[in-house]
Tab-separated table of C-alpha atoms and ligand atoms in Angstrom:
chain	number	residue	atom	x	y	z
A	78	MET	CA	112.741	85.810	96.630
A	79	PRO	CA	110.694	86.387	93.541
A	80	THR	CA	112.774	88.399	90.713
A	81	ALA	CA	112.013	90.802	88.411
A	82	PHE	CA	114.032	91.265	85.217
A	83	ILE	CA	114.017	94.607	83.420
A	84	LYS	CA	114.180	95.159	79.817
A	85	PRO	CA	117.519	95.802	78.149
A	86	GLY	CA	117.961	99.229	77.685
A	87	ARG	CA	115.815	100.297	80.499
A	88	SER	CA	117.784	99.741	83.543
A	89	LYS	CA	119.617	103.693	83.796
A	90	SER	CA	116.797	104.882	85.782
A	91	LEU	CA	117.328	102.268	88.563
A	92	GLU	CA	121.162	102.738	88.145
A	93	ARG	CA	120.673	106.809	88.686
A	94	ARG	CA	119.069	105.515	91.744
A	95	HIS	CA	115.260	106.642	90.950
A	96	PRO	CA	112.736	104.504	93.184
A	97	TRP	CA	110.002	103.801	90.661
A	98	VAL	CA	109.835	100.725	87.904
A	99	PHE	CA	106.870	101.201	85.484
A	100	SER	CA	105.492	98.053	84.207
A	101	GLY	CA	106.386	98.587	80.691
A	102	ALA	CA	110.312	98.640	81.664
A	103	VAL	CA	110.086	94.421	83.418
A	104	ALA	CA	110.814	92.043	81.112
A	105	ARG	CA	109.348	89.203	83.410
A	106	ILE	CA	108.815	88.050	86.700
A	107	GLU	CA	110.161	84.852	87.692
A	108	GLY	CA	108.219	83.675	90.934
A	109	ALA	CA	105.054	84.567	92.328
A	110	PRO	CA	104.954	87.373	94.229
A	111	ALA	CA	101.704	88.722	96.187
A	112	PRO	CA	100.861	92.229	96.372
A	113	GLY	CA	103.445	94.100	98.578
A	114	ASP	CA	105.994	91.690	98.678
A	115	THR	CA	109.910	92.168	98.082
A	116	VAL	CA	111.546	91.692	94.524
A	117	LYS	CA	114.636	91.254	93.840
A	118	ILE	CA	115.153	93.420	90.429
A	119	LEU	CA	118.000	92.464	88.115
A	120	SER	CA	119.124	93.467	84.784
A	121	GLU	CA	118.173	91.137	81.960
A	122	LYS	CA	121.859	89.846	82.069
A	123	GLY	CA	121.383	89.251	85.728
A	124	LYS	CA	123.128	92.060	87.550
A	125	PHE	CA	121.447	92.788	90.714
A	126	LEU	CA	119.935	97.056	90.727
A	127	ALA	CA	117.495	96.562	93.608
A	128	GLN	CA	115.049	95.243	95.737
A	129	GLY	CA	111.091	96.790	95.851
A	130	ALA	CA	107.783	96.307	96.979
A	131	PHE	CA	105.472	94.329	94.428
A	132	SER	CA	102.308	96.598	93.045
A	133	PRO	CA	100.847	94.106	90.213
A	134	SER	CA	97.687	96.382	89.848
A	135	SER	CA	99.670	99.617	89.416
A	136	GLN	CA	101.498	101.673	86.484
A	137	ILE	CA	104.582	101.732	88.969
A	138	LEU	CA	104.826	97.886	89.298
A	139	LEU	CA	107.658	98.289	91.769
A	140	ARG	CA	109.252	100.514	94.145
A	141	VAL	CA	112.114	100.390	95.525
A	142	TRP	CA	112.933	99.562	99.593
A	143	THR	CA	116.835	99.408	99.093
A	144	PHE	CA	119.817	99.463	96.107
A	145	ASP	CA	121.627	97.288	98.725
A	146	GLU	CA	121.708	93.658	97.628
A	147	GLY	CA	122.397	92.528	100.934
A	148	GLU	CA	120.148	94.791	103.252
A	149	GLU	CA	117.182	92.951	104.504
A	150	ILE	CA	113.569	94.314	104.005
A	151	ASP	CA	112.466	92.885	107.460
A	152	ALA	CA	111.422	94.595	110.803
A	153	ALA	CA	114.858	95.863	111.661
A	154	PHE	CA	114.990	97.764	107.725
A	155	PHE	CA	111.660	99.754	109.024
A	156	ARG	CA	113.145	100.250	112.267
A	157	ARG	CA	116.599	101.901	110.642
A	158	ARG	CA	114.810	103.939	107.947
A	159	LEU	CA	112.284	105.334	110.827
A	160	GLU	CA	114.743	106.226	112.925
A	161	GLU	CA	116.870	107.953	110.440
A	162	ALA	CA	113.809	109.957	109.683
A	163	PHE	CA	113.062	110.584	113.129
A	164	SER	CA	116.911	111.866	113.534
A	165	LEU	CA	116.887	114.159	110.640
A	166	ARG	CA	113.803	116.082	111.984
A	167	ARG	CA	115.401	116.581	115.418
A	168	GLN	CA	117.812	118.014	113.770
A	169	LEU	CA	115.610	120.131	111.622
A	170	PHE	CA	113.074	121.433	114.595
A	171	PRO	CA	115.213	121.553	117.702
A	172	GLU	CA	113.207	123.401	119.710
A	173	LYS	CA	109.968	121.098	118.848
A	174	SER	CA	107.272	121.572	121.719
A	175	GLU	CA	104.817	119.056	123.012
A	176	LYS	CA	102.411	120.813	120.205
A	177	SER	CA	104.786	121.301	117.174
A	178	ALA	CA	103.111	119.607	113.916
A	179	LEU	CA	105.518	118.170	111.591
A	180	ARG	CA	106.059	115.609	108.811
A	181	LEU	CA	107.940	112.668	110.339
A	182	VAL	CA	108.278	110.855	107.407
A	183	ASN	CA	108.155	111.991	103.797
A	184	ALA	CA	107.667	108.659	101.674
A	185	GLU	CA	110.485	108.426	98.886
A	186	ALA	CA	112.534	111.105	100.281
A	187	ASP	CA	112.980	109.281	103.560
A	188	GLY	CA	113.327	105.546	101.716
A	189	LEU	CA	109.955	104.507	102.477
A	190	PRO	CA	107.505	105.069	99.176
A	191	GLY	CA	104.162	104.711	100.523
A	192	VAL	CA	104.299	105.811	103.656
A	193	VAL	CA	103.797	109.056	104.954
A	194	ILE	CA	103.850	109.899	108.777
A	195	ASP	CA	102.516	112.805	110.170
A	196	ARG	CA	102.862	114.210	113.811
A	197	TYR	CA	100.138	116.366	115.670
A	198	GLY	CA	101.624	116.665	119.216
A	199	GLU	CA	102.031	113.329	120.312
A	200	ILE	CA	99.419	112.221	118.033
A	201	LEU	CA	100.862	110.249	114.685
A	202	VAL	CA	99.085	110.123	111.646
A	203	CYS	CA	99.949	107.545	108.918
A	204	GLN	CA	99.167	107.680	105.115
A	205	PHE	CA	99.773	104.125	103.737
A	206	SER	CA	99.738	104.725	99.446
A	207	SER	CA	101.097	101.583	97.877
A	208	ALA	CA	101.071	98.124	98.168
A	209	GLY	CA	104.247	97.998	100.145
A	210	GLY	CA	103.218	100.366	103.020
A	211	GLU	CA	100.494	98.182	103.250
A	212	ARG	CA	102.413	94.992	103.460
A	213	TRP	CA	104.378	96.140	106.257
A	214	ARG	CA	101.769	98.816	108.072
A	215	GLY	CA	101.574	96.693	111.115
A	216	GLU	CA	105.185	96.166	111.682
A	217	ILE	CA	105.465	100.346	110.820
A	218	VAL	CA	102.928	100.833	113.810
A	219	ARG	CA	104.762	98.757	116.283
A	220	GLN	CA	108.219	100.399	115.345
A	221	LEU	CA	106.318	103.612	115.742
A	222	ARG	CA	104.795	102.929	119.236
A	223	GLU	CA	108.173	101.599	120.470
A	224	LEU	CA	110.391	104.287	118.973
A	225	THR	CA	107.987	107.694	119.878
A	226	GLY	CA	105.531	106.176	122.664
A	227	ALA	CA	102.669	107.926	120.808
A	228	PRO	CA	99.461	107.680	122.933
A	229	THR	CA	97.583	107.353	119.590
A	230	VAL	CA	98.571	106.017	115.831
A	231	TYR	CA	95.766	107.170	113.760
A	232	GLU	CA	95.417	106.048	109.912
A	233	ARG	CA	94.011	108.349	106.873
A	234	SER	CA	94.662	106.116	104.164
A	235	ASP	CA	91.429	107.582	102.109
A	236	LEU	CA	93.497	108.321	99.437
A	237	GLU	CA	92.310	108.549	95.758
A	238	VAL	CA	95.526	106.379	94.396
A	239	ARG	CA	94.793	103.542	96.504
A	240	SER	CA	92.289	102.145	94.060
A	241	LYS	CA	95.518	102.239	91.447
A	242	GLU	CA	97.160	99.800	93.793
A	243	GLY	CA	93.834	97.426	94.466
A	244	LEU	CA	93.530	98.741	98.107
A	245	PRO	CA	90.449	100.264	99.459
A	246	GLN	CA	90.525	103.484	101.142
A	247	ARG	CA	90.522	102.920	104.935
A	248	CYS	CA	90.843	105.334	108.100
A	249	GLY	CA	90.554	104.598	111.848
A	250	LEU	CA	92.361	103.970	114.691
A	251	LEU	CA	95.631	101.862	114.287
A	252	TRP	CA	96.873	101.886	118.050
A	253	GLY	CA	95.985	103.671	121.408
A	254	ALA	CA	93.373	105.832	122.312
A	255	GLU	CA	91.074	107.795	120.002
A	256	PRO	CA	92.002	110.777	119.176
A	257	PRO	CA	90.289	113.847	120.590
A	258	ASP	CA	87.657	115.486	118.088
A	259	LEU	CA	90.304	118.441	117.534
A	260	VAL	CA	93.835	118.485	118.507
A	261	GLU	CA	95.244	121.658	119.112
A	262	ILE	CA	99.098	122.060	117.395
A	263	SER	CA	101.234	125.284	117.781
A	264	GLU	CA	102.936	126.729	114.645
A	265	TYR	CA	105.670	129.761	115.552
A	266	GLY	CA	103.311	130.954	117.734
A	267	CYS	CA	99.949	130.558	116.142
A	268	ARG	CA	97.818	128.143	117.498
A	269	PHE	CA	95.458	125.534	115.253
A	270	LEU	CA	92.863	123.233	115.693
A	271	VAL	CA	93.318	120.271	113.587
A	272	ASP	CA	90.448	117.727	112.850
A	273	ILE	CA	92.687	114.442	112.394
A	274	ARG	CA	89.781	112.421	111.283
A	275	ARG	CA	88.091	114.403	108.667
A	276	GLY	CA	90.327	117.227	108.163
A	277	HIS	CA	92.050	117.543	104.552
A	278	LYS	CA	95.197	115.639	104.036
A	279	THR	CA	96.198	114.338	107.427
A	280	GLY	CA	94.636	117.190	109.117
A	281	PHE	CA	96.499	120.104	108.235
A	282	TYR	CA	98.628	121.743	105.488
A	283	LEU	CA	102.250	121.063	106.981
A	284	ASP	CA	104.098	121.816	104.014
A	285	GLN	CA	102.963	125.501	104.132
A	286	ARG	CA	103.957	126.047	107.834
A	287	GLU	CA	107.113	128.570	106.845
A	288	ASN	CA	105.189	130.108	104.030
A	289	ARG	CA	102.255	131.086	106.244
A	290	ARG	CA	105.084	132.276	108.291
A	291	LEU	CA	106.574	134.556	105.865
A	292	ALA	CA	103.112	135.412	104.309
A	293	GLY	CA	102.514	136.875	108.221
A	294	GLU	CA	105.410	139.206	107.872
A	295	PHE	CA	103.617	141.087	104.712
A	296	ALA	CA	100.604	141.476	106.807
A	297	VAL	CA	101.298	144.985	108.810
A	298	ALA	CA	98.291	146.774	108.681
A	299	ALA	CA	97.302	145.124	105.522
A	300	GLN	CA	93.498	144.604	104.008
A	301	VAL	CA	94.123	140.857	103.070
A	302	LEU	CA	92.172	138.461	101.086
A	303	ASN	CA	93.076	135.056	102.023
A	304	CYS	CA	92.004	132.970	98.978
A	305	PHE	CA	91.060	128.887	99.571
A	306	SER	CA	91.760	129.775	103.295
A	307	TYR	CA	90.830	126.291	104.698
A	308	SER	CA	90.966	126.503	108.353
A	309	GLY	CA	93.001	129.577	108.433
A	310	GLY	CA	96.480	128.707	108.181
A	311	PHE	CA	97.203	132.409	106.735
A	312	ALA	CA	94.817	134.132	108.209
A	313	VAL	CA	96.359	133.736	111.522
A	314	PRO	CA	99.685	134.774	110.967
A	315	ALA	CA	98.474	137.642	109.189
A	316	LEU	CA	96.155	138.997	111.880
A	317	LYS	CA	99.123	138.308	114.584
A	318	GLY	CA	101.324	140.046	111.936
A	319	GLY	CA	99.470	143.038	112.496
A	320	ALA	CA	96.587	142.756	109.276
A	321	GLU	CA	93.396	145.422	109.638
A	322	ASN	CA	91.198	142.833	108.339
A	323	VAL	CA	90.859	139.520	106.682
A	324	VAL	CA	88.667	137.925	104.052
A	325	ASN	CA	88.796	134.038	104.350
A	326	ILE	CA	86.908	132.399	101.062
A	327	ASP	CA	86.608	128.807	101.023
A	328	ALA	CA	84.238	126.746	99.442
A	329	SER	CA	83.721	124.867	102.741
A	330	ALA	CA	81.405	125.569	105.301
A	331	ASP	CA	83.119	123.632	107.738
A	332	ALA	CA	86.761	124.570	106.887
A	333	LEU	CA	85.488	128.258	107.796
A	334	GLU	CA	83.822	127.457	110.811
A	335	LEU	CA	87.420	125.876	111.926
A	336	ALA	CA	89.293	128.868	110.568
A	337	ARG	CA	86.271	131.223	113.131
A	338	ARG	CA	87.565	128.966	116.186
A	339	ASN	CA	91.354	128.959	115.354
A	340	ILE	CA	91.024	132.969	115.252
A	341	LEU	CA	89.168	133.106	118.231
A	342	ARG	CA	91.692	130.309	119.810
A	343	ASN	CA	94.668	132.818	119.192
A	344	ASP	CA	92.746	135.620	120.837
A	345	LEU	CA	92.087	137.593	117.835
A	346	ASP	CA	89.281	140.046	117.348
A	347	ASP	CA	87.158	138.023	114.753
A	348	GLN	CA	85.407	141.137	114.136
A	349	ARG	CA	88.023	141.817	111.544
A	350	VAL	CA	87.494	138.834	109.554
A	351	THR	CA	84.669	137.937	106.976
A	352	HIS	CA	83.762	134.355	106.253
A	353	LEU	CA	82.884	134.160	102.755
A	354	CYS	CA	81.829	130.250	101.551
A	355	GLY	CA	81.851	130.250	97.786
A	356	ASP	CA	84.368	129.967	94.450
A	357	VAL	CA	87.269	131.695	94.647
A	358	PHE	CA	86.889	132.338	90.831
A	359	ALA	CA	83.433	133.736	90.995
A	360	LEU	CA	83.809	136.441	93.898
A	361	LEU	CA	87.585	137.530	93.020
A	362	ARG	CA	85.614	138.763	89.142
A	363	ARG	CA	82.699	139.677	91.828
A	364	PHE	CA	85.211	141.769	93.750
A	365	ARG	CA	86.846	142.934	90.496
A	366	ASP	CA	83.547	144.235	89.354
A	367	GLU	CA	83.226	145.932	92.518
A	368	ARG	CA	86.286	147.303	92.110
A	369	ARG	CA	87.490	146.104	95.797
A	370	CYS	CA	91.081	146.315	96.498
A	371	PHE	CA	93.789	144.694	99.116
A	372	ASP	CA	96.869	145.100	100.257
A	373	LEU	CA	97.796	141.276	100.485
A	374	ILE	CA	96.466	138.587	98.467
A	375	ILE	CA	96.828	135.022	99.359
A	376	LEU	CA	96.265	132.340	96.345
A	377	ASP	CA	96.668	128.662	97.869
A	378	PRO	CA	94.267	126.508	95.588
A	379	PRO	CA	94.224	122.749	95.703
A	380	LYS	CA	95.956	120.832	93.258
A	381	PHE	CA	94.775	121.709	89.536
A	382	ALA	CA	96.999	119.181	87.947
A	383	TYR	CA	96.429	115.283	87.969
A	384	ASN	CA	97.840	114.010	85.218
A	385	LYS	CA	99.781	115.320	82.025
A	386	SER	CA	96.438	115.998	80.241
A	387	GLN	CA	95.251	118.358	82.791
A	388	VAL	CA	98.331	120.791	82.853
A	389	THR	CA	96.666	123.216	80.100
A	390	ALA	CA	93.617	123.362	81.876
A	391	ALA	CA	95.666	123.915	85.248
A	392	THR	CA	97.784	126.556	83.934
A	393	ARG	CA	94.782	128.425	82.805
A	394	GLY	CA	93.334	128.491	86.404
A	395	TYR	CA	96.795	129.477	87.762
A	396	LYS	CA	96.561	132.333	84.966
A	397	ASP	CA	93.074	133.205	85.961
A	398	ILE	CA	93.272	133.901	89.224
A	399	ASN	CA	96.619	135.361	89.576
A	400	MET	CA	95.456	137.975	86.646
A	401	LEU	CA	92.505	138.563	89.126
A	402	GLY	CA	94.686	138.936	92.167
A	403	MET	CA	97.010	140.974	90.322
A	404	GLN	CA	93.641	143.791	89.085
A	405	LEU	CA	92.471	143.721	93.112
A	406	LEU	CA	96.027	144.800	94.711
A	407	GLU	CA	96.690	148.233	95.481
A	408	PRO	CA	99.379	149.739	93.525
A	409	GLY	CA	102.588	148.048	95.347
A	410	GLY	CA	100.619	145.322	97.154
A	411	ILE	CA	101.870	141.965	97.745
A	412	LEU	CA	100.330	138.550	96.191
A	413	CYS	CA	101.652	135.083	97.872
A	414	THR	CA	100.558	132.824	95.346
A	415	PHE	CA	101.243	128.796	95.277
A	416	SER	CA	100.756	125.668	92.827
A	417	CYS	CA	100.778	122.037	94.679
A	418	SER	CA	100.824	120.576	91.198
A	419	GLY	CA	103.934	118.467	90.927
A	420	LEU	CA	103.617	118.449	87.167
A	421	ILE	CA	103.750	122.336	87.213
A	422	SER	CA	107.182	123.225	87.320
A	423	GLU	CA	108.516	126.349	89.289
A	424	ASP	CA	109.668	127.675	85.459
A	425	LEU	CA	106.504	126.898	84.326
A	426	PHE	CA	104.541	128.415	87.059
A	427	GLN	CA	106.720	131.554	86.539
A	428	LYS	CA	105.707	131.907	83.133
A	429	VAL	CA	102.090	131.689	83.941
A	430	LEU	CA	102.424	134.923	86.424
A	431	PHE	CA	104.297	136.408	83.173
A	432	GLY	CA	101.831	135.930	81.368
A	433	ALA	CA	99.105	137.017	83.444
A	434	SER	CA	101.334	140.253	84.387
A	435	VAL	CA	101.020	141.222	80.564
A	436	ASP	CA	97.548	140.674	79.871
A	437	VAL	CA	96.797	142.981	83.088
A	438	GLY	CA	99.374	145.634	81.947
A	439	ARG	CA	101.213	145.628	85.496
A	440	ASP	CA	104.896	145.154	86.665
A	441	VAL	CA	105.519	142.109	88.582
A	442	ARG	CA	108.692	141.681	90.760
A	443	ILE	CA	109.133	138.603	92.596
A	444	LEU	CA	110.667	138.881	96.281
A	445	GLU	CA	110.540	135.269	97.108
A	446	ARG	CA	110.587	131.920	96.004
A	447	LEU	CA	109.085	129.337	98.205
A	448	ALA	CA	108.535	125.615	98.499
A	449	GLN	CA	107.501	123.000	101.096
A	450	GLY	CA	109.220	122.869	104.252
A	451	THR	CA	111.993	121.118	104.970
A	452	ASP	CA	109.934	118.225	106.783
A	453	HIS	CA	109.227	117.316	103.413
A	454	PRO	CA	112.629	117.092	102.024
A	455	VAL	CA	113.479	116.347	98.055
A	456	LEU	CA	115.724	113.467	96.984
A	457	LEU	CA	117.942	114.490	94.080
A	458	THR	CA	117.167	111.167	92.764
A	459	PHE	CA	113.270	112.208	92.873
A	460	PRO	CA	112.520	114.907	91.839
A	461	GLU	CA	109.020	114.259	91.518
A	462	ALA	CA	108.650	114.973	95.110
A	463	ALA	CA	109.239	118.679	94.816
A	464	TYR	CA	105.580	119.631	94.304
A	465	LEU	CA	104.827	122.730	95.987
A	466	LYS	CA	106.177	125.928	94.350
A	467	GLY	CA	105.171	129.397	95.182
A	468	PHE	CA	105.770	133.349	94.999
A	469	ILE	CA	105.434	136.236	96.824
A	470	TYR	CA	105.646	139.101	94.491
A	471	GLN	CA	104.793	142.653	94.038
A	472	VAL	CA	102.534	144.302	92.216
A	473	GLU	CA	103.699	147.893	90.792
B	600	SAH	N1	96.009	127.759	102.353
B	600	SAH	C1	95.196	126.529	103.263
B	600	SAH	C2	95.401	125.276	102.718
B	600	SAH	C3	94.385	125.808	101.335
B	600	SAH	S1	94.027	123.930	100.620
B	600	SAH	C4	96.522	126.391	104.630
B	600	SAH	O1	97.253	126.799	104.867
B	600	SAH	O2	95.993	125.504	105.640
B	600	SAH	C5	92.837	124.297	99.414
B	600	SAH	C6	91.486	124.853	100.062
B	600	SAH	O3	90.348	125.239	98.633
B	600	SAH	C7	90.455	123.738	100.739
B	600	SAH	O4	90.214	124.122	102.309
B	600	SAH	C8	89.242	123.846	99.265
B	600	SAH	O5	88.163	123.320	100.359
B	600	SAH	C9	89.605	124.829	99.094
B	600	SAH	N2	88.531	125.287	97.570
B	600	SAH	C10	88.943	124.012	96.442
B	600	SAH	N3	88.653	124.583	95.903
B	600	SAH	C11	87.791	125.781	95.770
B	600	SAH	C12	87.326	127.005	94.926
B	600	SAH	N4	86.955	126.797	93.503
B	600	SAH	N5	86.944	128.016	95.831
B	600	SAH	C13	87.174	128.464	96.755
B	600	SAH	N6	87.825	127.453	98.014
B	600	SAH	C14	88.081	125.845	97.249
């Protein structure tokens, strides 16, 4: 097996079971591994550290499959990892219905870096984001067929990050029947149509499941402003929870059209919903100038910070929309705010909200601290995976 030697003094993170090795930590590689091949990772002095997949064009040169020297990286390895991941999900979702949607495999957190597998009812959707995941793609699909009997396994590897791995973006059928244009899923009694081929991520923001339900509980008789609505993930539980009316804002007309269909699908009155296609930042300003008021506001923006150099601009963006949101709330109103930028910690996000509340001159009290759902677990050794954070707060 090809072998990578870690530079002196650079093995600590592997010894602490962090699953990434950056190219700068590697002294030399013996053998000629191809992209995705398994490489034995040793300290400079030859002590075994891990086995990982080789990504020659990425700054993350190696991603660890196992810290066990005796574990072979073969079909049986992937079967074991998939079985473990599925067994956790069975524990987490014992009452799973035919229409449940959940993340079955969450990459590093399930011991499979570069591999994400989501389930939409019977249909599985995979994302392979690294050379290692790509190398074992066929095997993983084979195991998925055997373990789940899914009628369709679809690929959504249309990910920007694949270019860093020297891989092209790719979408399409991996196995079985073509998926329908829209797949219906059920989430705490809400029905959603999901566009597996063209929807964001693998089709739906599964990470917000619990938060959507919770937000719905604050919607009784409320005038709701749902910013960055996508396909109505927060609008449907809000209406079901008794919202008087909902304004959905999204920059995508297709997303809003799907939101409209989702509202009808749940037999909710679409007369109570306004869809605005446009920029949230501009529309919030317009609403403020018009002195509009709401009882419940949801701010679930896309990722603002993709790298460290964008963190400052991102915090300004979060502060901006939260200030506007605070100004648009009735006294005692509720705001559900989120950040899915992994580089913005919960602590920093809270400080941004503090800054916003000071500038707006309104007292804010945190009611709930939110994170991604349990099907998106986080390894203590890999805290980077905890990307989603949110607060439900009340403005005096
Ligand atoms: N809350 C949704 C997910 C939101 S994802 C759910 O639970 O399903 C973020 C959404 O913001 C996307 O639909 C994207 O189209 C939209 N978006 C991104 N930038 C925007 C902007 N500046 N103004 C309005 N919408 C925007």
